[in-house]
Amino acid sequence: MTDLSGIEAALRAQRVETPSWAFGNSGTRFAVFGQPGAPRDPFEKLEDAAEVHRHTGIAPSVALHIPWDEVEDFDALRDRAHKLGLQLGAINPNLFQEPEYKLGSVCNPDPQVRRRAEAHIRRCVSIARQVGSPAISLWLADGTNYPGQDSFRSRRQRLVDTLRTVYEQLGDVELLIEYKFYEPAFYATDLADWGSALLLCQELGERARVLVDLGHHAHGVNIEQIVSLLFAAGRLGGFHFNDRKYGDDDLMVGSIDPFQLFLIYAELVALDAPAAGVRFTIDQSHNIEPKVEAMIQSVLNLQEAYAKALLVDRAALEAAQTGGDVLAAHGILVDAFRTDVRPLCAKVREDLGASTDPIAAFRASSYAERAAETRAGGASAAWI
Ligand code: RM4
Ligand code: MN
Ligand code: MN
């Protein structure tokens, strides 16, 4: 494809949602290293997200995690977002930190705990309505640690029954279901893979779709093929972008395996997924790197992956594929991956009124230094 103006238009229309929780302090199970200038409340997280959008031009929405982003007045939070040029994105119910959830949330053997989890999701649905959020994004930490601990069949039944009740309350809010193969459960996770998530969505109804987090698969799993399968089933709901070397490392997207990221985008372009309402969200944890700059870099990595995918010569690829020319087909894809798209992306950002060189502009702005000064005092927001 050499229609450069079409490619530029597609890049201008690209949208990436940033996660509120990646702006607050986070860490590993060993330590949380607080950073100077880390936001102290959801309002300050929005300021950081607006800074990312200001430099990149394609990150105008922010996902929230409840109760991490609980505020007294959600109208005020929404209004603040709008004043900063942002929208509030998917609402993520947190069903993994209360002591009651030790044996699970919606799959817990105790019906009272299941009711509590259900009530929390309902509350998130009402927050979504209030702030104009389009989706509830649900990840469950539910699972078991030992064989025999609980019955697979009963847990599945509780999962379906509870989510069915919630599903009825959704109205026009969409339900995204995220899977993850292990952690915190170490023997059997209740929603461990795309197949279990897809089956659940099909049981619930068409407003339930699957969310693919890049860090939630075993090694060697072909994520781009999963993307294609889910899309064909009409159930690709969105992404949690990040990268990893080992487990669910939540490193910056494209930092470890940029080729995989490109292949996922190549699949999305082939499917015309951006037009099909797929949500593109970052889900990362910046433990040692400065958070706002890391988020800007992550958005840029997504922009470059998309640009390269748009450059794939689709007609030539199809001809090589149908002609059985293995190496020509592979070469066409790799050619696009090898293209330096940085000037193209810089132009697109300039056209959007964002920064041609976002990292340099962010550093020159002294935003981080100012945040460290003005946000002194009070407790930083953190995931624990
Ligand atoms: C999980 C999963 C969820 C995220 C939590 C904090 O591993 O990726 O999306 O909300 O972490
Ligand atoms: Mn995730
Ligand atoms: Mn994760």
CSV table of N, CA and C in Angstrom, one decimal, residues 180-183 214-221 223 242-251 255-257 260:
chain,number,residue,atom,x,y,z
A,180,LYS,N,-6.1,-14.6,31.9
A,180,LYS,CA,-4.7,-14.6,32.3
A,180,LYS,C,-4.4,-16.0,32.8
A,181,PHE,N,-3.3,-16.6,32.3
A,181,PHE,CA,-3.1,-18.1,32.6
A,181,PHE,C,-2.7,-18.4,34.0
A,182,TYR,N,-2.0,-17.6,34.7
A,182,TYR,CA,-1.7,-17.8,36.1
A,182,TYR,C,-1.4,-16.5,36.8
A,183,GLU,N,-1.4,-16.6,38.2
A,183,GLU,CA,-1.0,-15.5,39.0
A,183,GLU,C,-2.2,-14.5,39.2
A,214,LEU,N,-1.3,-8.6,26.6
A,214,LEU,CA,-0.1,-9.2,25.9
A,214,LEU,C,0.7,-10.0,26.9
A,215,GLY,N,0.6,-9.8,28.2
A,215,GLY,CA,1.5,-10.5,29.2
A,215,GLY,C,0.8,-11.7,29.8
A,216,HIS,N,-0.4,-12.1,29.3
A,216,HIS,CA,-1.1,-13.1,30.0
A,216,HIS,C,-1.2,-14.4,29.3
A,217,HIS,N,-0.1,-14.7,28.6
A,217,HIS,CA,0.0,-16.0,27.9
A,217,HIS,C,1.2,-16.8,28.2
A,218,ALA,N,1.2,-18.1,28.0
A,218,ALA,CA,2.4,-18.9,28.2
A,218,ALA,C,3.4,-18.5,27.1
A,219,HIS,N,4.6,-18.8,27.3
A,219,HIS,CA,5.6,-18.5,26.2
A,219,HIS,C,5.4,-19.2,24.9
A,220,GLY,N,5.6,-18.6,23.8
A,220,GLY,CA,5.4,-19.3,22.5
A,220,GLY,C,4.0,-19.2,22.0
A,221,VAL,N,3.1,-18.8,22.8
A,221,VAL,CA,1.7,-18.7,22.3
A,221,VAL,C,1.6,-17.6,21.2
A,223,ILE,N,0.0,-14.8,19.8
A,223,ILE,CA,-1.0,-13.9,20.2
A,223,ILE,C,-1.7,-13.3,18.9
A,242,ASN,N,1.3,-4.1,26.8
A,242,ASN,CA,2.5,-4.1,27.6
A,242,ASN,C,3.5,-5.1,27.0
A,243,ASP,N,4.7,-5.3,27.6
A,243,ASP,CA,5.6,-6.3,27.1
A,243,ASP,C,6.2,-7.0,28.3
A,244,ARG,N,6.8,-8.1,27.9
A,244,ARG,CA,7.4,-9.0,29.0
A,244,ARG,C,8.5,-9.8,28.4
A,245,LYS,N,9.4,-10.2,29.4
A,245,LYS,CA,10.4,-11.1,29.0
A,245,LYS,C,10.1,-12.5,29.6
A,246,TYR,N,9.4,-12.5,30.8
A,246,TYR,CA,9.2,-13.8,31.5
A,246,TYR,C,7.7,-14.0,31.8
A,247,GLY,N,7.2,-13.3,32.7
A,247,GLY,CA,5.8,-13.5,33.2
A,247,GLY,C,4.9,-12.3,32.8
A,248,ASP,N,4.1,-11.9,33.7
A,248,ASP,CA,3.2,-10.7,33.4
A,248,ASP,C,4.0,-9.5,33.9
A,249,ASP,N,5.0,-9.2,33.1
A,249,ASP,CA,6.0,-8.2,33.6
A,249,ASP,C,5.6,-6.7,33.5
A,250,ASP,N,4.6,-6.5,32.7
A,250,ASP,CA,4.0,-5.1,32.5
A,250,ASP,C,5.1,-4.1,32.2
A,251,LEU,N,6.0,-4.5,31.3
A,251,LEU,CA,7.0,-3.5,30.9
A,251,LEU,C,6.4,-2.7,29.7
A,255,SER,N,9.0,-2.9,24.0
A,255,SER,CA,10.3,-2.7,24.5
A,255,SER,C,11.1,-4.0,24.5
A,256,ILE,N,10.5,-5.2,24.5
A,256,ILE,CA,11.1,-6.5,24.5
A,256,ILE,C,11.0,-7.1,23.1
A,257,ASP,N,9.8,-7.1,22.6
A,257,ASP,CA,9.5,-7.9,21.4
A,257,ASP,C,8.7,-7.0,20.4
A,260,GLN,N,6.7,-8.8,17.6
A,260,GLN,CA,5.4,-9.4,17.9
A,260,GLN,C,4.3,-8.3,17.9
